[in-house]
Coordinates of C-alpha atoms and ligand atoms in Angstrom, one line a residue:
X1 CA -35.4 -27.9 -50.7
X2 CA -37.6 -24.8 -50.6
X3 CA -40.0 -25.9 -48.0
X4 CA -37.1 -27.5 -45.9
X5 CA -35.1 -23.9 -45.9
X6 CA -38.4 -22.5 -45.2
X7 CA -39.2 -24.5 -42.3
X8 CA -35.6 -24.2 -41.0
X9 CA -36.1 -20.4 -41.0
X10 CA -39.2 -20.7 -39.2
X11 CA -37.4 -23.3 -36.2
X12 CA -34.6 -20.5 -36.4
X13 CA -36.7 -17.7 -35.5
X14 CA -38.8 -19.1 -32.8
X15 CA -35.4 -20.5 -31.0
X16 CA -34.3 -16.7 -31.4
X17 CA -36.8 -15.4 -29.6
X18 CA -36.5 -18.3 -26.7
X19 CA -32.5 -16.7 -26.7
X20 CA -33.4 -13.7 -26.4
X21 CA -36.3 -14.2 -23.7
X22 CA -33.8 -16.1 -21.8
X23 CA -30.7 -13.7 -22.0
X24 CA -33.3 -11.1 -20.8
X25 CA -34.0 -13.0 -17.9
X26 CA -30.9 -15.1 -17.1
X27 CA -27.8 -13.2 -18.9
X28 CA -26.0 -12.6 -15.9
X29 CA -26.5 -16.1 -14.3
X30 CA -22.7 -17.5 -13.8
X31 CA -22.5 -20.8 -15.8
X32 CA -19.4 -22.3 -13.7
X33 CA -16.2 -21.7 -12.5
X34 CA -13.6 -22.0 -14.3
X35 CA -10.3 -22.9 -12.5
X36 CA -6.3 -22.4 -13.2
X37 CA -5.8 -25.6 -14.2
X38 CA -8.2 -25.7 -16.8
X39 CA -6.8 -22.9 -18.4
X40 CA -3.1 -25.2 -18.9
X41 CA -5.4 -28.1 -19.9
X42 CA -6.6 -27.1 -23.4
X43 CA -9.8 -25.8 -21.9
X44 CA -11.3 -29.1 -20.9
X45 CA -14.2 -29.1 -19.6
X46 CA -15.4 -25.6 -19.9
X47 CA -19.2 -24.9 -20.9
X48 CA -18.4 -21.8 -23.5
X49 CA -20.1 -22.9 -26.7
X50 CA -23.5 -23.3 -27.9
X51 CA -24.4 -25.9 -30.4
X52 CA -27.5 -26.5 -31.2
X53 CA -27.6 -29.9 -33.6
X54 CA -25.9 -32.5 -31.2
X55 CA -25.0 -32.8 -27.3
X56 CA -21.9 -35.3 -25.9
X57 CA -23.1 -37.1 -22.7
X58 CA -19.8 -38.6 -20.8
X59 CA -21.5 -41.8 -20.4
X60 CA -24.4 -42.5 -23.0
X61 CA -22.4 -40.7 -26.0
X62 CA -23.2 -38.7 -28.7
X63 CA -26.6 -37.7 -29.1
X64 CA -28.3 -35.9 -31.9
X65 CA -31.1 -33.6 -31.2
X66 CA -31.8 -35.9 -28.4
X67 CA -31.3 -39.4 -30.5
X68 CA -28.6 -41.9 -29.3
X69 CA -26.6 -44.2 -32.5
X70 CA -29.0 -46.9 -31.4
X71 CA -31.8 -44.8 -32.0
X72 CA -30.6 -42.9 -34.8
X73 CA -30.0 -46.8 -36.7
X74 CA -33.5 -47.4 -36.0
X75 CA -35.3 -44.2 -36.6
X76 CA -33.9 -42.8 -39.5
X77 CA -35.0 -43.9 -42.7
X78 CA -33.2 -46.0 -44.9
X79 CA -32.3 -47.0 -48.5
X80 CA -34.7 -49.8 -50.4
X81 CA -33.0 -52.9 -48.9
X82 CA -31.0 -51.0 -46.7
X83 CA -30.5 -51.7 -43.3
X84 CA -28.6 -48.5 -42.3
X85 CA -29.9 -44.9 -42.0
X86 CA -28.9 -42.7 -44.6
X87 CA -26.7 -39.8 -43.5
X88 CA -29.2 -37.3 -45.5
X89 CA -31.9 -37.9 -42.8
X90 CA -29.6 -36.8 -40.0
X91 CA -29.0 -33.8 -41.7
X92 CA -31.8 -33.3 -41.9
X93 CA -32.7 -33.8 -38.1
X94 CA -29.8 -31.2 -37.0
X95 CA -30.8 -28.8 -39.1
X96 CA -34.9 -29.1 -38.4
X97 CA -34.9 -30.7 -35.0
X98 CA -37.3 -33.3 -36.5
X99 CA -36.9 -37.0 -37.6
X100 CA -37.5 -36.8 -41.4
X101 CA -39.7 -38.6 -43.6
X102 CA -39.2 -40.6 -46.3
X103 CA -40.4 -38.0 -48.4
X104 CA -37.8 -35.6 -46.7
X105 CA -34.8 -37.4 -47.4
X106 CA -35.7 -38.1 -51.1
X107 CA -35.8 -34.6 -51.5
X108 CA -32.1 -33.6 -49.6
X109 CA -30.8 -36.9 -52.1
X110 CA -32.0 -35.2 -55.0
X111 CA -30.7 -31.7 -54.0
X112 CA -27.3 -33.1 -53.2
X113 CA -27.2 -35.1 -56.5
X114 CA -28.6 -31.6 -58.6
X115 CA -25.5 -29.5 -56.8
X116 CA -22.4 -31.8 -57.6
X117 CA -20.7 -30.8 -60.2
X118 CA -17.4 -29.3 -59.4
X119 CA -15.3 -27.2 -62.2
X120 CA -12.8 -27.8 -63.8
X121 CA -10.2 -25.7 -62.0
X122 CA -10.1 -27.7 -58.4
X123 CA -9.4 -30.8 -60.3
X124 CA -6.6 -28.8 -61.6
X125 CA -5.4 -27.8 -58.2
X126 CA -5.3 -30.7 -56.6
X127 CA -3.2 -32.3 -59.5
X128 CA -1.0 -29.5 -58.8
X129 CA 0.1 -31.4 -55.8
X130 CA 2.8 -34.2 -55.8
X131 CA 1.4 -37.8 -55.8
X132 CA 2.9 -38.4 -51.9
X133 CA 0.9 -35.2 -51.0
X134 CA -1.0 -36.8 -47.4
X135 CA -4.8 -37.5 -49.2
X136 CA -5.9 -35.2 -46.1
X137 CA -3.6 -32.4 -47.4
X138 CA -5.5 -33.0 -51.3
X139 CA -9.0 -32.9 -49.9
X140 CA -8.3 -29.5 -47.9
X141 CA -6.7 -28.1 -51.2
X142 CA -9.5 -29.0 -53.2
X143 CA -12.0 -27.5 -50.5
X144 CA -10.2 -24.4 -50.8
X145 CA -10.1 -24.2 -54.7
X146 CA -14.0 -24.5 -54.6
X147 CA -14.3 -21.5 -52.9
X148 CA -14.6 -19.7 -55.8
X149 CA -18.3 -21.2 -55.7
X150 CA -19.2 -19.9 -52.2
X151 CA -22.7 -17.6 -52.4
X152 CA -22.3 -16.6 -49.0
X153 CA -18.6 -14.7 -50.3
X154 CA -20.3 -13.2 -53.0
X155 CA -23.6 -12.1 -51.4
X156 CA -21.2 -10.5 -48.4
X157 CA -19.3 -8.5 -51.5
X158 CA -22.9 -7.4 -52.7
X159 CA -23.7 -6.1 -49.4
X160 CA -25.8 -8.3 -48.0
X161 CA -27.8 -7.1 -44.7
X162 CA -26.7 -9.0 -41.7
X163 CA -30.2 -10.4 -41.5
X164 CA -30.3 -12.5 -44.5
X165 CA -26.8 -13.9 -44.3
X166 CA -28.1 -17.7 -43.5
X167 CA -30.2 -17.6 -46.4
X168 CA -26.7 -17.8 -48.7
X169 CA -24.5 -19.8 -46.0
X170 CA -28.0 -22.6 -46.3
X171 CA -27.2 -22.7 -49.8
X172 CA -23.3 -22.6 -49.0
X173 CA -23.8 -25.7 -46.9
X174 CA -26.1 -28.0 -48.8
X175 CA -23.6 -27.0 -51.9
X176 CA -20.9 -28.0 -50.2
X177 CA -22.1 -31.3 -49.0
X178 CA -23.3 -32.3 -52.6
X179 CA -19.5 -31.6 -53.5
X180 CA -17.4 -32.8 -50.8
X181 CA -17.9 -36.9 -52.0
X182 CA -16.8 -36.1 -55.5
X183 CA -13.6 -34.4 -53.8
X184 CA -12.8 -37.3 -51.8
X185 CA -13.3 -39.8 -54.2
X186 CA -11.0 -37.7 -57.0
X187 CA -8.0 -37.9 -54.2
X188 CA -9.0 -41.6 -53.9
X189 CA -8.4 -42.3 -57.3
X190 CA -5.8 -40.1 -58.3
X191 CA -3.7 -41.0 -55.4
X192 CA -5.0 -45.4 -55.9
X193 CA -6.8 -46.1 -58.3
X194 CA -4.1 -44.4 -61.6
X195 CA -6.6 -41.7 -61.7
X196 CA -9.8 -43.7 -62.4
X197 CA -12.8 -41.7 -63.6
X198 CA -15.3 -40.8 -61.1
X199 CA -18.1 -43.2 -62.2
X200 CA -20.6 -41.0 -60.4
X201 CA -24.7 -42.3 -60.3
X202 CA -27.3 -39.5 -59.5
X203 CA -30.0 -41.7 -58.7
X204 CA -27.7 -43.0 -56.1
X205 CA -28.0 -41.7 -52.2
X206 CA -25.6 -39.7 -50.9
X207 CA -23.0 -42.5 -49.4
X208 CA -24.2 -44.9 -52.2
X209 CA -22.9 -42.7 -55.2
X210 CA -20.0 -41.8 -52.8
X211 CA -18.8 -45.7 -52.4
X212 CA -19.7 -46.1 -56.2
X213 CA -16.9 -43.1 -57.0
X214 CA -14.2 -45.0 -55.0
X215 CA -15.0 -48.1 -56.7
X216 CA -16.7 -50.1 -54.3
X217 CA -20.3 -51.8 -55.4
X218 CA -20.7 -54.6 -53.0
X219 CA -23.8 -53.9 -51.3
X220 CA -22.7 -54.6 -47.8
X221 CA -20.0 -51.7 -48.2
X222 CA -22.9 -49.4 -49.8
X223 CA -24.5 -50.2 -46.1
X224 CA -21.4 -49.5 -44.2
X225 CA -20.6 -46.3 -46.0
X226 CA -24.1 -45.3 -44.4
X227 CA -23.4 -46.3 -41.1
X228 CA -19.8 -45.0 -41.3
X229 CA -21.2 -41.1 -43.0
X230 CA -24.3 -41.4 -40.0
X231 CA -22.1 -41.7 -37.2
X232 CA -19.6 -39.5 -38.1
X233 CA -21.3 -36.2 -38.4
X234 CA -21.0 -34.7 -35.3
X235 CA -19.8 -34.9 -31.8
X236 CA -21.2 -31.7 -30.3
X237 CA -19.3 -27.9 -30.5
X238 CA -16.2 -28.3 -28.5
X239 CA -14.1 -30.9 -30.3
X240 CA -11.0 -29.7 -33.1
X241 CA -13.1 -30.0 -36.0
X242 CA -16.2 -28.7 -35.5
X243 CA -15.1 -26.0 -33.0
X244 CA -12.4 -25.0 -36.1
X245 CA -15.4 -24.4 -38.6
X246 CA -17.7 -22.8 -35.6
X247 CA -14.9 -20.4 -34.6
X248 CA -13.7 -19.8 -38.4
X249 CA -17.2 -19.4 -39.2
X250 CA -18.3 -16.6 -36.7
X251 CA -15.6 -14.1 -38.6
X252 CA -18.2 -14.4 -41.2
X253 CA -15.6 -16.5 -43.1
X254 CA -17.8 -18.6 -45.6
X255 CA -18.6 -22.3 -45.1
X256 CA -15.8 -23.4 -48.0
X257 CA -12.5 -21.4 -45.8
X258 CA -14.6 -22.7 -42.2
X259 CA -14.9 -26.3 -43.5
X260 CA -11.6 -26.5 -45.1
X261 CA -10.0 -24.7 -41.3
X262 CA -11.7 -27.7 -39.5
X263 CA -10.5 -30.7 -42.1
X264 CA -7.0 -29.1 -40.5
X265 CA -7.8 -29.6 -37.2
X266 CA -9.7 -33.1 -38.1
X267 CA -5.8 -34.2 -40.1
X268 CA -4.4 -34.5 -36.6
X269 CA -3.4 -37.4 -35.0
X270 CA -4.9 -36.9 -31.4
X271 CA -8.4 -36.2 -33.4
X272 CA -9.7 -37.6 -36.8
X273 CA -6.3 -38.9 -38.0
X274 CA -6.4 -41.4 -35.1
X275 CA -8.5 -43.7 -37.3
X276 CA -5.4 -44.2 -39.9
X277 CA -3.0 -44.4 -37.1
X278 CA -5.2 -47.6 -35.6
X279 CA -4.8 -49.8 -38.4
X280 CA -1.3 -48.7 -38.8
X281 CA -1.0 -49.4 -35.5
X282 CA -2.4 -52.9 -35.7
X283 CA 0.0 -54.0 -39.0
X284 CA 2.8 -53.0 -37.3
X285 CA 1.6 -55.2 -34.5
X286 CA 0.4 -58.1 -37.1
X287 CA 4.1 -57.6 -38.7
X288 CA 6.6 -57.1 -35.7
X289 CA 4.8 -60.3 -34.1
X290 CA 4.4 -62.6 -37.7
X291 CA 0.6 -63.4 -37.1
X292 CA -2.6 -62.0 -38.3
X293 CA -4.3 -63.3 -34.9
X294 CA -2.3 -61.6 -32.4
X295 CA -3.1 -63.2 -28.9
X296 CA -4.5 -61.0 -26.0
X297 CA -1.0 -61.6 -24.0
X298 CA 1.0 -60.5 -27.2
X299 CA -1.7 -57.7 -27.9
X300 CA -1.1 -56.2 -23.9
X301 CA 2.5 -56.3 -24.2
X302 CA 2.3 -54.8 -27.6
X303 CA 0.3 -52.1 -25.6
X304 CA 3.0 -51.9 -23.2
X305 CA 5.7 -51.1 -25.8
X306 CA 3.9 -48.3 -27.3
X307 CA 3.7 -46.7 -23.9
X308 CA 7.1 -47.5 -23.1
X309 CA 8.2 -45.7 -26.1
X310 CA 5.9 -42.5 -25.2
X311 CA 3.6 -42.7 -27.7
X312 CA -0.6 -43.2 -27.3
X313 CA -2.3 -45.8 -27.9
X314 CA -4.2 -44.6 -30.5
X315 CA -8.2 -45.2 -31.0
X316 CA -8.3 -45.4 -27.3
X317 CA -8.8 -42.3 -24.7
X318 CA -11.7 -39.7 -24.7
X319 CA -11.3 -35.7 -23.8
X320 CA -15.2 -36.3 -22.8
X321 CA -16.2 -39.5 -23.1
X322 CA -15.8 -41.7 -20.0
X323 CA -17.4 -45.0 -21.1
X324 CA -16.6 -46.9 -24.5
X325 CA -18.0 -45.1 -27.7
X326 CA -21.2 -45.9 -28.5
X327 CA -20.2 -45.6 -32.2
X328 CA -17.0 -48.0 -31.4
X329 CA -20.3 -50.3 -30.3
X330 CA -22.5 -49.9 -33.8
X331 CA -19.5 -50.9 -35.4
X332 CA -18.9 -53.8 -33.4
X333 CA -22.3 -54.6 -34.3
X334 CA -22.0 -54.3 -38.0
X335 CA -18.8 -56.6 -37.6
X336 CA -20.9 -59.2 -36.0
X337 CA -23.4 -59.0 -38.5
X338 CA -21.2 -59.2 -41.9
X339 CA -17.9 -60.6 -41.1
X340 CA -17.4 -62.3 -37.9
X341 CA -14.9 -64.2 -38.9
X342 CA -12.4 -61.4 -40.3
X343 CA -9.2 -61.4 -38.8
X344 CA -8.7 -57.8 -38.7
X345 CA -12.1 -57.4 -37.3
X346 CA -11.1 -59.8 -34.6
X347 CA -8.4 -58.2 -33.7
X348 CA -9.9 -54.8 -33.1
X349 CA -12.4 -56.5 -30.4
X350 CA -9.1 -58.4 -28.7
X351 CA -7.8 -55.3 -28.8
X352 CA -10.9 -54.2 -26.8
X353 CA -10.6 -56.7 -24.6
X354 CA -7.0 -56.0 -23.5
X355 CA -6.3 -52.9 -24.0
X356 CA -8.2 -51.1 -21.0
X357 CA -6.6 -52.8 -18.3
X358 CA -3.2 -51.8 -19.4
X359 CA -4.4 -48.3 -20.2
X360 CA -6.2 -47.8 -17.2
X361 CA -2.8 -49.5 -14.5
X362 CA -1.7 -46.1 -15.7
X363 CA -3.8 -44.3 -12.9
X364 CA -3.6 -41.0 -15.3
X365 CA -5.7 -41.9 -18.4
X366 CA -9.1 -41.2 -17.6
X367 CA -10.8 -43.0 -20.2
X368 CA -9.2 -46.4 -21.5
X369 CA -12.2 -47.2 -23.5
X370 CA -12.6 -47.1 -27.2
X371 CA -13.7 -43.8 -29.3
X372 CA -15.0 -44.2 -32.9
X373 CA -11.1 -44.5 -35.0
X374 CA -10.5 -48.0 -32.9
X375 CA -12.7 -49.4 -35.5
X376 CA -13.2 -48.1 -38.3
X377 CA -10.3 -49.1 -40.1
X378 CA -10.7 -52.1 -40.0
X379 CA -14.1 -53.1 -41.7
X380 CA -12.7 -50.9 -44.3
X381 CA -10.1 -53.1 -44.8
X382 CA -12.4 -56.6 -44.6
X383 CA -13.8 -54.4 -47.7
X384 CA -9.8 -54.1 -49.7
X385 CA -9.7 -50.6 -48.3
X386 CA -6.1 -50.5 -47.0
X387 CA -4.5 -47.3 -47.6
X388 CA -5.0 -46.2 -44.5
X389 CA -4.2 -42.6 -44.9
X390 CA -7.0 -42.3 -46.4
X391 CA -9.3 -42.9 -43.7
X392 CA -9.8 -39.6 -42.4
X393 CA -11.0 -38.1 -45.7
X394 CA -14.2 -40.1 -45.6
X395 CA -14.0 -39.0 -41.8
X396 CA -14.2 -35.5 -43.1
X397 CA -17.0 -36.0 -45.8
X398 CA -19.0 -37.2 -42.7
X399 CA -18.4 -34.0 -40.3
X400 CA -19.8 -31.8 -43.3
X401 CA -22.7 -32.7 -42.3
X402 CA -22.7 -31.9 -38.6
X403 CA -20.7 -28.3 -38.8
X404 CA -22.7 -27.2 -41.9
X405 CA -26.3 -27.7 -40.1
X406 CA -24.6 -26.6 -37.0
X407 CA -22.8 -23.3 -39.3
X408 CA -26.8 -22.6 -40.7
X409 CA -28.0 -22.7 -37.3
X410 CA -24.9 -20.0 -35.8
X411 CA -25.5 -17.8 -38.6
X412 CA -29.3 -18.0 -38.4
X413 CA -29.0 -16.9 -35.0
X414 CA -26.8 -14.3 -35.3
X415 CA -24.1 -15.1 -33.4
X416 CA -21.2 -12.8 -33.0
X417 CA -17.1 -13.5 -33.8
X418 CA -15.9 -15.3 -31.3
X419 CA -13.5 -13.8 -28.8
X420 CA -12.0 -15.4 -25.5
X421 CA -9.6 -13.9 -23.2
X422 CA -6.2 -15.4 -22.9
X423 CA -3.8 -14.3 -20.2
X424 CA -0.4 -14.8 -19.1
X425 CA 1.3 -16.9 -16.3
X426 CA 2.5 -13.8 -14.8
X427 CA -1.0 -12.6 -15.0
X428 CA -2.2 -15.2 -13.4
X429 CA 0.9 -14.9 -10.3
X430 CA -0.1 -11.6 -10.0
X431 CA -3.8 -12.1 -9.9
X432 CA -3.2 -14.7 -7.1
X433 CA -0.8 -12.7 -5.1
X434 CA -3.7 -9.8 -5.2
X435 CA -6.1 -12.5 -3.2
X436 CA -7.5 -14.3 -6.1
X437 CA -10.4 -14.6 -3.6
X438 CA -11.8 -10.8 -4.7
X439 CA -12.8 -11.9 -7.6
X440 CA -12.4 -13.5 -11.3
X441 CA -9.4 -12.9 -13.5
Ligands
HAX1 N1 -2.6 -43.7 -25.0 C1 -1.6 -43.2 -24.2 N2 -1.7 -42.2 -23.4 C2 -3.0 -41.6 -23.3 C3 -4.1 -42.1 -24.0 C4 -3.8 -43.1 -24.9 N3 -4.8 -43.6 -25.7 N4 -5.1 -41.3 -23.8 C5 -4.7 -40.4 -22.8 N5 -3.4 -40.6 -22.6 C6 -2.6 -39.8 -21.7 C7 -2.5 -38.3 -22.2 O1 -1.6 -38.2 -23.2 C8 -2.2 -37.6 -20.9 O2 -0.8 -37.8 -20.6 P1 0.1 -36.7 -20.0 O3 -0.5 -36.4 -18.7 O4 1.5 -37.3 -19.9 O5 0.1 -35.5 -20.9 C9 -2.9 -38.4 -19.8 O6 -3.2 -39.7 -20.4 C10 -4.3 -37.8 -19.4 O7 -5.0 -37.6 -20.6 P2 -6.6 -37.6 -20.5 O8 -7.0 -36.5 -19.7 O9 -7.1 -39.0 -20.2 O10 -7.0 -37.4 -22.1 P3 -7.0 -36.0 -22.8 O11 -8.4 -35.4 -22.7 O12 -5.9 -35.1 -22.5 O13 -6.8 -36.5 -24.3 C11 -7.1 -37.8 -26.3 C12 -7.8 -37.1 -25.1 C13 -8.2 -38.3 -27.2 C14 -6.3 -36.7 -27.0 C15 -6.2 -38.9 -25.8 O14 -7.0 -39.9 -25.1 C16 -5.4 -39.6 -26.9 O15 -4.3 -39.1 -27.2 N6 -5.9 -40.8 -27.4 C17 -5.2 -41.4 -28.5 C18 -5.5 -40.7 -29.8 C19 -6.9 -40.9 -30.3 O16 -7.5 -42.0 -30.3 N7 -7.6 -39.8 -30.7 C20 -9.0 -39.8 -31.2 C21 -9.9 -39.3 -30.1 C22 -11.4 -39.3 -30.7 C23 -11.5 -38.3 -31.8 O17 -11.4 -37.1 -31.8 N8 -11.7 -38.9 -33.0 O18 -11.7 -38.2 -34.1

């Protein structure tokens, strides 16, 4: 792990002085402009955060360091047998910029595995909570009792010169990514399985070891656990969670209180939750209508009688996407591939297939295509996972990855807290009635 800190310094610096050469010249240069409405609309579409490990493209999707799912499912390397990448090697390309090697990956397993152990006192904390306690709410607790492990906390209470503060927050990160798994699997069992033993293997990968602690061994799971923890991991700076941790993150708080911030934001329904609230979504459906196979005609009016009721269809609806998910797609793929035939499976692609039209007769919804949560669910379920509030846990052991590279990368580069202006509606009326015209807010 040495010679990968090492050479993620050494990226660090060089892009450093490229910032600095380029705030020189260009500081001043407007970006866009920003309008009234934008401000009432949670921001959408402003340009006001730089993030260096992945970039959202409306219509191609997520890419990472310049590599689309597709690419990333191809490229990365995988586990003997495996067909899917394992989620170290993408780390490992937001953090360097640079597909990994075998070799490379190895190395990032091996580290995670040697960094795992968790005392004895967040186990304690969790089962401090009541059994009904939502599994998001356990996993958040849990983050927050390991705390008490952060580096970067205690180095900052030492003194630390701001220079070297990535050097702890590195070892913050990769720490907290070996630990996160064994989290999420004790709130799995606690809460499902009557508090079954985490029957952890080290010489496991990452998402291996991880489905082995929930209790799952068929191999085709093992592969979708990879594919599931790969696509995950980021979806560039702006959304809830990974904004949370970037924001949290640039008041120096450590990565424990930033991660834990954005599994908050990640807990709601209109982000990360989303992918419980699909499969709830689709048994209510399954039970109100007494079939498994819901026809496309029953599925639309079904559709209907959510909105009707004033609720969202959930799974479906982007704030930047404007074409269907291309990780909606890999999944669709992986359904294809290993059970075709699944009823729950099927569902989720008639869903596809009727849901747009209805969504988009709307004339407001500006994307009626699937995101990522309209699938997940259910291959989990083809697999016996069906406690569905559980979903976004292994949502959230995914996105460590993304906001911890992308928190080594902030801190590396120095930025500052974060700090936007707010104003008021009068401000804005009296900004106006001066001749907005003359000039910005
Ligand atoms: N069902 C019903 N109405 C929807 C909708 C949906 N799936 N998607 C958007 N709309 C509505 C909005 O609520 C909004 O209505 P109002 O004007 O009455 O407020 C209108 O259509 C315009 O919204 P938009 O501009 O198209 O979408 P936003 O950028 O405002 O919101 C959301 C994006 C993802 C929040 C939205 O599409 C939604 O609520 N989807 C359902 C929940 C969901 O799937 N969330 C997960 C998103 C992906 C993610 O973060 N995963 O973790």
């Amino acid at each position: 792990m040495i010679e990968i800190k090492k050479k993620f310094y050494a990226k660090a610096e060089q892009a450093a002085a490229e910032i600095k050469d380029l705030l020189k010249t260009n500081g001043q240069t407007p970006v866009e402009m920003v309008t009234v409405s934008q401000l009432y609309q949670g921001m959408r579409g402003i340009t006001s955060i730089v993030s260096e490990v992945s970039l959202l493209d409306p219509l191609e999707g997520i890419k990472f360091r310049g590599y689309t799912i597709p690419e990333l499912r191809e490229k990365l390397p995988k586990a003997d047998q495996g067909s899917e990448p394992l989620p170290e090697g993408l780390f490992y390309l937001m953090l360097i910029g640079e597909l990994p090697t075998q070799e490379d990956v190895k190395v990032i397993s091996e580290q995670l595995a040697s960094r795992s152990e968790i005392p004895e006192h967040v186990y304690k904390t969790i089962d401090a909570l009541p059994m009904h306690a939502h599994p998001m709410t356990q996993f958040v607790t849990g983050i927050m009792a390991l705390q008490t492990e952060s580096k970067f906390a205690k180095a900052y209470g030492a003194g630390i010169n701001k220079k070297e503060y990535w050097d702890p927050i590195f070892e913050d990160a990769v720490d907290l990514i070996a630990k996160v798994p064994y989290i999420a699997a004790y709130v799995y069992n606690r809460k499902y399985r009557n508090g079954a033993p985490l029957n952890s293997d080290k010489s496991l990968d990452w998402a291996a070891n991880f489905a082995q602690m929930l209790g799952y061994s068929d191999p085709d799971f093992l592969k979708l656990m990879r594919l599931y923890l790969t696509i995950h991991a980021d979806h560039e700076g702006g959304n809830v969670s990974a904004h949370t941790v970037h924001l949290v993150g640039s008041a120096l708080s450590d990565p424990y209180l930033s991660f834990a911030a954005g599994m908050n934001g990640l807990a709601g329904p209109l982000h990360g939750l989303a992918n419980q609230e699909v499969v709830k979504w689709i048994f209510e459906m399954q039970e109100k209508l007494g079939t498994d196979l819901p026809t496309k005609e029953q599925i639309v009016q079904y559709t209907k009688d959510t909105l009707a009721a004033g609720k969202v269809v959930p799974g479906y609806g982007h704030g930047v996407l404007r074409r269907t998910d291309p990780r909606f797609l890999a999944q669709m793929e992986f359904g294809k591939e290993y059970m075709p035939d699944d009823h729950m499976v099927q569902t989720v692609w008639n869903i596809f297939e009727a849901v747009p039209d209805v969504l988009g007769a709307t004339g407001k919804i500006k994307n009626p295509w699937p995101n990522v949560d309209a699938h997940s669910g259910a291959l989990l379920v083809h697999f016996g996972m069906k406690e569905y509030e559980f979903y976004t846990v292994l949502f959230g052991v995914s996105r460590a990855l993304g906001v911890m590279a992308n928190m080594c990368w902030s801190r590396a580069l120095g930025f500052p807290l974060e700090r936007p202006k707010s104003i008021t509606t009068n401000g804005i009326k009296e900004w106006l009635a001066a001749g907005a015209e003359q000039g910005a807010i």
